[in-house]
CSV table of N, CA and C in Angstrom, one decimal:
chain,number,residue,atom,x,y,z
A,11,UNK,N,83.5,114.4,111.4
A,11,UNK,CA,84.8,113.8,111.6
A,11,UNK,C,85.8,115.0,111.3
A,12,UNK,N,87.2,114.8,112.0
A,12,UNK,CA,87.9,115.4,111.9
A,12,UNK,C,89.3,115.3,111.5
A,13,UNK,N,90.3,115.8,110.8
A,13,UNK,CA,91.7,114.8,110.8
A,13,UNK,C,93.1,115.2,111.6
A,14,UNK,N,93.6,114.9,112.1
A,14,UNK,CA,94.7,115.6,112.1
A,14,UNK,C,96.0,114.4,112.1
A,15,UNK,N,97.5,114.8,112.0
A,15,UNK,CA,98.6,114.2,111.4
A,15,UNK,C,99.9,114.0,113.0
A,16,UNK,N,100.0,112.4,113.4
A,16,UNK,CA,101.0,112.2,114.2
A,16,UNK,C,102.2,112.2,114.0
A,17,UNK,N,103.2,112.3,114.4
A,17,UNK,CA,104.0,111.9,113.6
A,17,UNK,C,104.8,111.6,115.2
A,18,UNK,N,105.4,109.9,115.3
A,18,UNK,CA,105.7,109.4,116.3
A,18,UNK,C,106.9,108.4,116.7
A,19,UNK,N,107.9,109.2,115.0
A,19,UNK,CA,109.0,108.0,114.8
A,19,UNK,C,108.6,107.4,113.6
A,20,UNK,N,108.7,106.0,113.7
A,20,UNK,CA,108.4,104.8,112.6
A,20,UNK,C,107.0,104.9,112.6
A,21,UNK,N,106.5,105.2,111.6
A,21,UNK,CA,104.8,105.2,111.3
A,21,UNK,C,104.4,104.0,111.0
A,22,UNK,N,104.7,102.5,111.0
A,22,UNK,CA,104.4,101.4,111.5
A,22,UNK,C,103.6,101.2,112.7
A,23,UNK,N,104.0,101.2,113.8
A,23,UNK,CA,103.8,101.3,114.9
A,23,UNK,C,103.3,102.3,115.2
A,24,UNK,N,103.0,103.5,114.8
A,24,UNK,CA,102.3,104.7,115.8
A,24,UNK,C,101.0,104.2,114.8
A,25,UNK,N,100.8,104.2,113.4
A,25,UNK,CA,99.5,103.6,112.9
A,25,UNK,C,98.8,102.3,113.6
A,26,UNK,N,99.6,101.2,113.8
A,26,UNK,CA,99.1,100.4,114.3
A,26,UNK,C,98.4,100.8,115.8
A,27,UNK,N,99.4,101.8,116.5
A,27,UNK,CA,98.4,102.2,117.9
A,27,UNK,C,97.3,102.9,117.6
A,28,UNK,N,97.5,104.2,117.0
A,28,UNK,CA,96.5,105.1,116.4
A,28,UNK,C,95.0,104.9,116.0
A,29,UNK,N,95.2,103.5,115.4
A,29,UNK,CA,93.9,103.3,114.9
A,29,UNK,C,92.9,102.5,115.8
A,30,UNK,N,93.7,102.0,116.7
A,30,UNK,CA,93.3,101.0,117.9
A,30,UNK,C,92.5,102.2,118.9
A,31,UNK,N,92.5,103.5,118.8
A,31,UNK,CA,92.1,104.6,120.3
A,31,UNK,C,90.7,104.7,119.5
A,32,UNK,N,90.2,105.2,121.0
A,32,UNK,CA,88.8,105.4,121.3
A,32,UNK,C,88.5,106.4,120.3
A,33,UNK,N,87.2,106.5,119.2
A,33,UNK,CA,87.0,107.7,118.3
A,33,UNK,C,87.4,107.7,117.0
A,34,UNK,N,89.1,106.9,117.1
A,34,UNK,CA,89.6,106.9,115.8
A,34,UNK,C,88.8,106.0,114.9
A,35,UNK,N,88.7,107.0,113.9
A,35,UNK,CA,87.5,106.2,112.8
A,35,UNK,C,88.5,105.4,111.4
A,36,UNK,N,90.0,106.5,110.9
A,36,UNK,CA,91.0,105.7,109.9
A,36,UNK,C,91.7,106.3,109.9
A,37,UNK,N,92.5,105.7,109.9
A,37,UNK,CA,94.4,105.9,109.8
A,37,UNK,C,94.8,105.7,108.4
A,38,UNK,N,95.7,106.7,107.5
A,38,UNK,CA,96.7,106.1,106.5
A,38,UNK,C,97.9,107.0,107.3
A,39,UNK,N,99.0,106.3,106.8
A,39,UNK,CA,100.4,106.1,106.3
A,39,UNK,C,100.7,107.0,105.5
A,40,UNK,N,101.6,108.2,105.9
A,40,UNK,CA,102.3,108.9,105.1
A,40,UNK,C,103.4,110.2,105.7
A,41,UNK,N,103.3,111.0,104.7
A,41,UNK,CA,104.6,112.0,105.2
A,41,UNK,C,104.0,113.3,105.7
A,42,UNK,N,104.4,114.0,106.3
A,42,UNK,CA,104.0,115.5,106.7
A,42,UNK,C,105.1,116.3,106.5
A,43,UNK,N,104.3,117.8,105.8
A,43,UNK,CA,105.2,119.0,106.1
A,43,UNK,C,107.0,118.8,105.3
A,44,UNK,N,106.7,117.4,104.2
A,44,UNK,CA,107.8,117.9,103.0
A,44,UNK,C,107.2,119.4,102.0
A,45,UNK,N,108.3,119.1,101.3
A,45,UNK,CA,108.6,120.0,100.3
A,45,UNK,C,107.7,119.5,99.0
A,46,UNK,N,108.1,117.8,98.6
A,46,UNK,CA,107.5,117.3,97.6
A,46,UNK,C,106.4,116.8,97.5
A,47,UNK,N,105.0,116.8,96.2
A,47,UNK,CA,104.1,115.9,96.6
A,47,UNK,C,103.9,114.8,95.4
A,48,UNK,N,105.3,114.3,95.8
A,48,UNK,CA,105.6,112.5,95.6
A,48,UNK,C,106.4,112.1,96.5
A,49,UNK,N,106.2,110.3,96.3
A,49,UNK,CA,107.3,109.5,96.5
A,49,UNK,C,108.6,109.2,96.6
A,50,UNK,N,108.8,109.9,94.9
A,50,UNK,CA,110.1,110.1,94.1
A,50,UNK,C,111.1,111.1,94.7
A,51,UNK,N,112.0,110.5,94.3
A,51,UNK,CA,113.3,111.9,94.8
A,51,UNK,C,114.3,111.8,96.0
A,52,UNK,N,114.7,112.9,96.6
A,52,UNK,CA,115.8,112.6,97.7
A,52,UNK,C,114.5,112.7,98.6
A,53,UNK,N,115.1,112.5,100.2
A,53,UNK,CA,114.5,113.4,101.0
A,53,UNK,C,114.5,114.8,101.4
A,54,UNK,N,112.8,114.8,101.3
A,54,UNK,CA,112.4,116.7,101.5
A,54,UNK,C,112.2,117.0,102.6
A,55,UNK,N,112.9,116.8,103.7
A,55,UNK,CA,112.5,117.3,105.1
A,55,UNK,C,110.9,116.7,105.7
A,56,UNK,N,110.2,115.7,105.1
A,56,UNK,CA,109.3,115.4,105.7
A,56,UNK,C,109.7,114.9,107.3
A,57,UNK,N,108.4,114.5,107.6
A,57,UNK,CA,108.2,113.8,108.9
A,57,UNK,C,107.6,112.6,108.7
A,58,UNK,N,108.2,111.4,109.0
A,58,UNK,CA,106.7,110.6,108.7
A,58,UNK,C,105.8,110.0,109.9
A,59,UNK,N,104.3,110.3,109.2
A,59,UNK,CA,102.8,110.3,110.0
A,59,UNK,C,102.1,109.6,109.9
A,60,UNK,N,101.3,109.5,110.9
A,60,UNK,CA,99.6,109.0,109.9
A,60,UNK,C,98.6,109.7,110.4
A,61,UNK,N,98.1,110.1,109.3
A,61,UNK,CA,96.8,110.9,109.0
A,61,UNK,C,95.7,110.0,109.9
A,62,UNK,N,95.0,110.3,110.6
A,62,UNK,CA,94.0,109.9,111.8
A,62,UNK,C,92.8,110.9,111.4
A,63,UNK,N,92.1,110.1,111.1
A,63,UNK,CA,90.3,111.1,111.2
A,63,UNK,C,89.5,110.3,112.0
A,64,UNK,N,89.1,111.7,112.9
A,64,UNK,CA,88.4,111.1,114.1
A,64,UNK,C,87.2,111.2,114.4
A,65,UNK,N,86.3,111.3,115.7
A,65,UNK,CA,85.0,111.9,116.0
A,65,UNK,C,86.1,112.6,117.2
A,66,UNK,N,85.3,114.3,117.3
A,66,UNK,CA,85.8,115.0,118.4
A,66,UNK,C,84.9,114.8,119.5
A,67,UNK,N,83.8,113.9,119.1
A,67,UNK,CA,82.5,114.4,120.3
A,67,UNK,C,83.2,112.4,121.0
A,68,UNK,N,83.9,111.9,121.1
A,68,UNK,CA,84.5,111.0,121.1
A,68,UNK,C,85.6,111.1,122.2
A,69,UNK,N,86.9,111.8,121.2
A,69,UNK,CA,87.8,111.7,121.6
A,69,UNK,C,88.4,113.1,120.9
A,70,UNK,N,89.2,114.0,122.2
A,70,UNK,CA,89.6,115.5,122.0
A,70,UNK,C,91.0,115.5,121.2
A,71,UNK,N,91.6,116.4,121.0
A,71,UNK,CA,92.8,116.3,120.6
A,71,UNK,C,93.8,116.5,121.4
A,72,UNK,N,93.7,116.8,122.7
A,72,UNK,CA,94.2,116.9,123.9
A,72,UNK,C,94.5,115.1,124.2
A,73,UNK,N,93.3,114.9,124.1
A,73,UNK,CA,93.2,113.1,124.7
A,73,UNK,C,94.0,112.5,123.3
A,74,UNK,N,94.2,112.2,122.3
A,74,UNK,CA,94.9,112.1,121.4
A,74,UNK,C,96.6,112.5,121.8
A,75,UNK,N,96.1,113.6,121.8
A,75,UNK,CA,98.1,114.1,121.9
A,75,UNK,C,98.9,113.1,123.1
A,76,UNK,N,97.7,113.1,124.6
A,76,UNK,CA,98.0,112.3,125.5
A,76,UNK,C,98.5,111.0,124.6
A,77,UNK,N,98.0,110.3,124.1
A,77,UNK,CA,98.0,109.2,123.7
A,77,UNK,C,99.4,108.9,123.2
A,78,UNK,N,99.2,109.9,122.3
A,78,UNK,CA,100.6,109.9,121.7
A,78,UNK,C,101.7,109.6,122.6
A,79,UNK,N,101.5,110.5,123.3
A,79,UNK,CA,103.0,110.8,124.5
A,79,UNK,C,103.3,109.3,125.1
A,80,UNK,N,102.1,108.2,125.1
A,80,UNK,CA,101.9,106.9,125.7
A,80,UNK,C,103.9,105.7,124.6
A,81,UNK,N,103.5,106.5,123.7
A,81,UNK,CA,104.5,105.8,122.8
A,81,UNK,C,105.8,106.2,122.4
A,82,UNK,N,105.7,107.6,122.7
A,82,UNK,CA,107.1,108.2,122.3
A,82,UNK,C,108.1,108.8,123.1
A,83,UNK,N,109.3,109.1,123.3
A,83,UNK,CA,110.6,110.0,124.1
A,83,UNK,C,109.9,111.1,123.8
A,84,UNK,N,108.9,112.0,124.4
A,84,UNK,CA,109.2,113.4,123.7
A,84,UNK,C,110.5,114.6,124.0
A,85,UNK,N,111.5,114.0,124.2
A,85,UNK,CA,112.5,114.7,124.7
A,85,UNK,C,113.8,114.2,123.7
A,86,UNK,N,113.3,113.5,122.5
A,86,UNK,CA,114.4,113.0,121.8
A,86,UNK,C,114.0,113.7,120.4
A,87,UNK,N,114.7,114.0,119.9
A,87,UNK,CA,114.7,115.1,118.7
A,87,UNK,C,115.5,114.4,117.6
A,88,UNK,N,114.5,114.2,116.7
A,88,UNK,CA,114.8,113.1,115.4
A,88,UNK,C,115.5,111.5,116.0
A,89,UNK,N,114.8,110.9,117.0
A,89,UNK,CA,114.8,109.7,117.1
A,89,UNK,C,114.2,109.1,118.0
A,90,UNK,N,113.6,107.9,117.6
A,90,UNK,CA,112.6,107.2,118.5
A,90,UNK,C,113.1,105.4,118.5
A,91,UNK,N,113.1,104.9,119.3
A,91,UNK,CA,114.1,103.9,119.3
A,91,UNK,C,115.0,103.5,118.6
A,92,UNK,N,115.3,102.5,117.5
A,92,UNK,CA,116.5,102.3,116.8
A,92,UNK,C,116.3,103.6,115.5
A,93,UNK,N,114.9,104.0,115.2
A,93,UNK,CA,115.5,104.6,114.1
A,93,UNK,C,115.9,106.2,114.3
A,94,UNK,N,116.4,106.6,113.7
A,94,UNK,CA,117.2,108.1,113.9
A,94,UNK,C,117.2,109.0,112.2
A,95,UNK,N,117.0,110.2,112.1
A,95,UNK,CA,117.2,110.8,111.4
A,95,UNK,C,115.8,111.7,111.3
A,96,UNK,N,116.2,112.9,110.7
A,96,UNK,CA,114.7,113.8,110.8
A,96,UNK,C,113.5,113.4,110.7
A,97,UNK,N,113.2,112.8,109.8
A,97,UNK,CA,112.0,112.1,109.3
A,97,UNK,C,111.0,111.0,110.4
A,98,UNK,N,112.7,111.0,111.6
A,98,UNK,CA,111.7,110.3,112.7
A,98,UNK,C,111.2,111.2,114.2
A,99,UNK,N,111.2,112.5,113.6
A,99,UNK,CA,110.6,113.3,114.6
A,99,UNK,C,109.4,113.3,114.9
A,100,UNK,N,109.0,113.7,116.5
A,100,UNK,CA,107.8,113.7,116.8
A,100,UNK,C,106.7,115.1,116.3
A,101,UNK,N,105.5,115.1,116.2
A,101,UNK,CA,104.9,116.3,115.6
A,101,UNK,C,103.8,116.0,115.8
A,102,UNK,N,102.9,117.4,115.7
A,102,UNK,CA,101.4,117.0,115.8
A,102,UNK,C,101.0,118.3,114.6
A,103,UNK,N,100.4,117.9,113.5
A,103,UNK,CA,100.3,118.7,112.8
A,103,UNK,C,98.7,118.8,111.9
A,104,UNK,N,98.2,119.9,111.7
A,104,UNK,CA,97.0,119.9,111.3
A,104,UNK,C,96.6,121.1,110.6
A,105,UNK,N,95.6,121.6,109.9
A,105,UNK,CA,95.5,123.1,109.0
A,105,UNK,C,94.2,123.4,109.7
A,106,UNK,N,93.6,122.9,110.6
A,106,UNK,CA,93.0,123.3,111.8
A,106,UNK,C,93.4,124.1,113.2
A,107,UNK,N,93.3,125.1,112.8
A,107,UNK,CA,94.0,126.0,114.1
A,107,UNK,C,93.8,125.2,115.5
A,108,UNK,N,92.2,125.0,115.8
A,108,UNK,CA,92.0,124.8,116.9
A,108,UNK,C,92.8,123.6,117.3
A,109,UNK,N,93.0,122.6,116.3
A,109,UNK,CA,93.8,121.5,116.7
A,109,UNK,C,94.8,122.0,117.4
A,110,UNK,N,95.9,122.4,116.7
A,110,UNK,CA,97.1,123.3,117.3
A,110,UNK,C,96.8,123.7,118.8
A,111,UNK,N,96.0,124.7,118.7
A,111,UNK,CA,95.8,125.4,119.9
A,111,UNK,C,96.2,124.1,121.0
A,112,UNK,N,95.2,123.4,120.8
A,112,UNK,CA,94.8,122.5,121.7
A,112,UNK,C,95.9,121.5,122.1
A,113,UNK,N,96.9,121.0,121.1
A,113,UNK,CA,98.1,120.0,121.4
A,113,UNK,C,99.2,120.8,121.5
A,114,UNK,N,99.1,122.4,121.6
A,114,UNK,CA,100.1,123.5,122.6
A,114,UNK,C,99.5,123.5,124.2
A,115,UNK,N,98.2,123.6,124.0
A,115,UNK,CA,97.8,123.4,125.5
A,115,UNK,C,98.4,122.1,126.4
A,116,UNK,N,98.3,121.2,125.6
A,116,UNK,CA,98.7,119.7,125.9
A,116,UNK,C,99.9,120.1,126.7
A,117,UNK,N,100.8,120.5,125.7
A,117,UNK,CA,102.1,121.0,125.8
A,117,UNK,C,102.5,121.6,127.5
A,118,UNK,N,102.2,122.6,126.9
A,118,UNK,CA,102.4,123.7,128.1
A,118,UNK,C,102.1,123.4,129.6
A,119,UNK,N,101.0,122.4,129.4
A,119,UNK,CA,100.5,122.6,131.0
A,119,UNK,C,101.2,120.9,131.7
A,120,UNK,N,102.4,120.8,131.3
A,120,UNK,CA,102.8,119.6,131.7
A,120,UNK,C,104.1,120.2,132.3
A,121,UNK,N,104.7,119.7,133.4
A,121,UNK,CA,106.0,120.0,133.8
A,121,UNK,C,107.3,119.8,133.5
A,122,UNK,N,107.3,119.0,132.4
A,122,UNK,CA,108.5,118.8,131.6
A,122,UNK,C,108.3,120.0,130.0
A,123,UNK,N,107.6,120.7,130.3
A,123,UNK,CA,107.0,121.2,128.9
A,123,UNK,C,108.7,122.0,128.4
A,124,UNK,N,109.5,122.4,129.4
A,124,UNK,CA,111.0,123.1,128.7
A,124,UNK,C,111.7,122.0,128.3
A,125,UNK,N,111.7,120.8,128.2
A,125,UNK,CA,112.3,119.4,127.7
A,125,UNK,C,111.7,118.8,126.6
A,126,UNK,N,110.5,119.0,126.1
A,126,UNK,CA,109.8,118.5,125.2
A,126,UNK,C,109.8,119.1,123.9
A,127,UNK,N,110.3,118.3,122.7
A,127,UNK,CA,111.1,118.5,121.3
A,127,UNK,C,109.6,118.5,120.7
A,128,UNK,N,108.8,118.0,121.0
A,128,UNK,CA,107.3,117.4,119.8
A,128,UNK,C,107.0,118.9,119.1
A,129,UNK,N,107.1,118.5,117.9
A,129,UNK,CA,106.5,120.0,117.1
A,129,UNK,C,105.3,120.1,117.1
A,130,UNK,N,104.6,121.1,116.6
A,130,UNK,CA,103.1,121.6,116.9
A,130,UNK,C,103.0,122.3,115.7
A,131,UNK,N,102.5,122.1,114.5
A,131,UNK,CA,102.9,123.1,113.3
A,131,UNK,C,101.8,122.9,112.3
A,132,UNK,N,101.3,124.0,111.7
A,132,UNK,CA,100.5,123.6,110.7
A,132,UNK,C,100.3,122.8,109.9
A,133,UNK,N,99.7,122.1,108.9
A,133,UNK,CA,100.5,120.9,108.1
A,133,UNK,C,100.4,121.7,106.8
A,134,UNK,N,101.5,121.8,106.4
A,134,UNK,CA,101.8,122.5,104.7
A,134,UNK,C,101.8,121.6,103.2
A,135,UNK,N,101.9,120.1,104.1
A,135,UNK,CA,102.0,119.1,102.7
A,135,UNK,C,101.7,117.7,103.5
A,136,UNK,N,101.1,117.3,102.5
A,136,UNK,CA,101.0,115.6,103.2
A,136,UNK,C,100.9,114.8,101.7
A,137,UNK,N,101.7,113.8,101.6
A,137,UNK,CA,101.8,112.4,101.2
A,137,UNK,C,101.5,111.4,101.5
A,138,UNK,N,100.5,110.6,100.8
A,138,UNK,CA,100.4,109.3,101.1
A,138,UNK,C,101.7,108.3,101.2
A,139,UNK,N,101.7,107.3,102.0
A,139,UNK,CA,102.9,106.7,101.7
A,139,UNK,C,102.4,105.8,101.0
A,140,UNK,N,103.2,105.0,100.4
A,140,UNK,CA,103.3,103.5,99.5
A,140,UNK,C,102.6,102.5,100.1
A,141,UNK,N,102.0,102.1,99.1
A,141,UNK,CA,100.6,100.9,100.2
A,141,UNK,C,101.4,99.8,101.2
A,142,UNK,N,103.0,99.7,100.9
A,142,UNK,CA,103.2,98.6,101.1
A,142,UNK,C,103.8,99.0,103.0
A,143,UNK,N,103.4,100.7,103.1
A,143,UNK,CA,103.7,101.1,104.4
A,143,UNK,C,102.4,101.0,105.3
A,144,UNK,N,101.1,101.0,104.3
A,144,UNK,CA,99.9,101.3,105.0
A,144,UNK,C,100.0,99.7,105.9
A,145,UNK,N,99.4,100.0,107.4
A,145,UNK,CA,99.2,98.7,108.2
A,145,UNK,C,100.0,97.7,108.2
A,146,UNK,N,101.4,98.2,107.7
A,146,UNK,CA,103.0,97.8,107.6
A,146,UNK,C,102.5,96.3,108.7
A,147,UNK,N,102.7,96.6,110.3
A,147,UNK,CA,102.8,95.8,111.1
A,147,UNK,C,101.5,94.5,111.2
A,148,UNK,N,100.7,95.1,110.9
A,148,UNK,CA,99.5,94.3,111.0
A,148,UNK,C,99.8,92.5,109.7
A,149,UNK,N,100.2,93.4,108.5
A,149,UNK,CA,100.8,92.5,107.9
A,149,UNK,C,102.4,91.7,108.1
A,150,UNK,N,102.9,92.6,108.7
A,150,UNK,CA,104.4,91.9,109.3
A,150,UNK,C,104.3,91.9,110.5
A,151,UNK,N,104.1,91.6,111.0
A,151,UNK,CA,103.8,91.6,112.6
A,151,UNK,C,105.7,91.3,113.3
A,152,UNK,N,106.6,90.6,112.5
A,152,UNK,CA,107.6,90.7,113.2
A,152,UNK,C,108.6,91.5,112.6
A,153,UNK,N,108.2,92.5,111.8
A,153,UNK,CA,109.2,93.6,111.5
A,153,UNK,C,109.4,94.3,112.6
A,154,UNK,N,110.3,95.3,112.8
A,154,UNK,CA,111.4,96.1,113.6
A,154,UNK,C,109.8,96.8,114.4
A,155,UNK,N,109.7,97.5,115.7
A,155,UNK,CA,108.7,98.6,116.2
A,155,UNK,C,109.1,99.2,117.6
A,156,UNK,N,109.7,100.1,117.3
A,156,UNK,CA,110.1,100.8,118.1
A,156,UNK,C,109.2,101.2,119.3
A,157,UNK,N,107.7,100.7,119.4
A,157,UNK,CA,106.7,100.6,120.6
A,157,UNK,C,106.9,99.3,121.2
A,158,UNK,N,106.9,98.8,122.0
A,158,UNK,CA,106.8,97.8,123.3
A,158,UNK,C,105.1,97.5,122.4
A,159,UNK,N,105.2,95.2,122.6
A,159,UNK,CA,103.9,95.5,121.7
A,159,UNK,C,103.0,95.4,123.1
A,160,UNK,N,103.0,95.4,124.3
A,160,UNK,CA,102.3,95.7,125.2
A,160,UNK,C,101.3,97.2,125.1
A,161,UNK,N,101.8,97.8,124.8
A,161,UNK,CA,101.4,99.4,124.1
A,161,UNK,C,101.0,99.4,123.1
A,162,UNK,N,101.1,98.4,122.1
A,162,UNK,CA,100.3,98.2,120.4
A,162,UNK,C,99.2,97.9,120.8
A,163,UNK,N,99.2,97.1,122.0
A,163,UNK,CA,97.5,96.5,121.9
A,163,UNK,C,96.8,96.9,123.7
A,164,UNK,N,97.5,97.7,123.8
A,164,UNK,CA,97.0,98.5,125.6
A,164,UNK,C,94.9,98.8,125.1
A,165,UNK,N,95.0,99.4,124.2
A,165,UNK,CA,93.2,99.6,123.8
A,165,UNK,C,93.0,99.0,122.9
A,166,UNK,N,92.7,97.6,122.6
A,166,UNK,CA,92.2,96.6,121.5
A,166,UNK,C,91.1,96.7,122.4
């Protein structure tokens, strides 16, 4: 297995799709690439994510990044439907080079690739979020989600 970190706006909804794709073996809920490793405090420039551990012999990280793109603006920089502010930026982040490589490839070989904000960055910090964020939608099903739930449940 392998892991790497989405970050696709409101991590409600990108968890909820995430864990639904072919290969993905578990999803948590949390922050990427702050400063702090807690909870507590102001905010530290995180992103929020979820941590995805997969099979590669499954599903690539190219096919993954695709995925992603299935749910998000990648042309909107710190906002993905109603919510706005840095923390709801898009990102693909991992301390696996090859990952990288590979969701730059993604990147590059698409023809909007000079329009597209989604970061690509090593992951420097990760935080669990608060349990009461893990599988947020699954348990509230009519809280706020910035995905169409047509696309929550496209691979059930």
């Amino acid at each position: 297995m392998e892991v790497v970190y989405f970050a696709g706006g409101c991590l409600w909804g990108v968890q909820a799709f995430i864990k639904i794709l072919p290969g993905v073996k578990f999803t948590e809920a949390g922050r990427a690439n702050g400063t702090s490793h807690t909870l507590e405090g102001d905010y530290d420039r995180y992103a929020e994510c979820v941590k995805t551990e997969f099979d590669p012999a499954v599903v690539t990280i190219r096919e993954l990044t695709g995925y992603l793109f299935e749910i998000i603006d990648p042309y909107s920089l710190n906002k993905q439907g109603q919510d706005v502010g840095e923390k709801y930026r898009t990102g693909v982040y991992s301390d696996n080079p090859e990952h990288l490589k590979e969701a730059k490839a993604f990147l590059s070989e698409r023809n909007d690739y000079d329009l597209i904000v989604v970061e690509v960055l090593p992951l420097t910090n990760y935080v669990r979020s608060a349990e009461e964020h893990q599988d947020r939608l699954a348990r509230c099903p009519n809280d706020y989600c910035h995905i169409p739930e047509e696309l929550l449940s496209r691979y059930k």
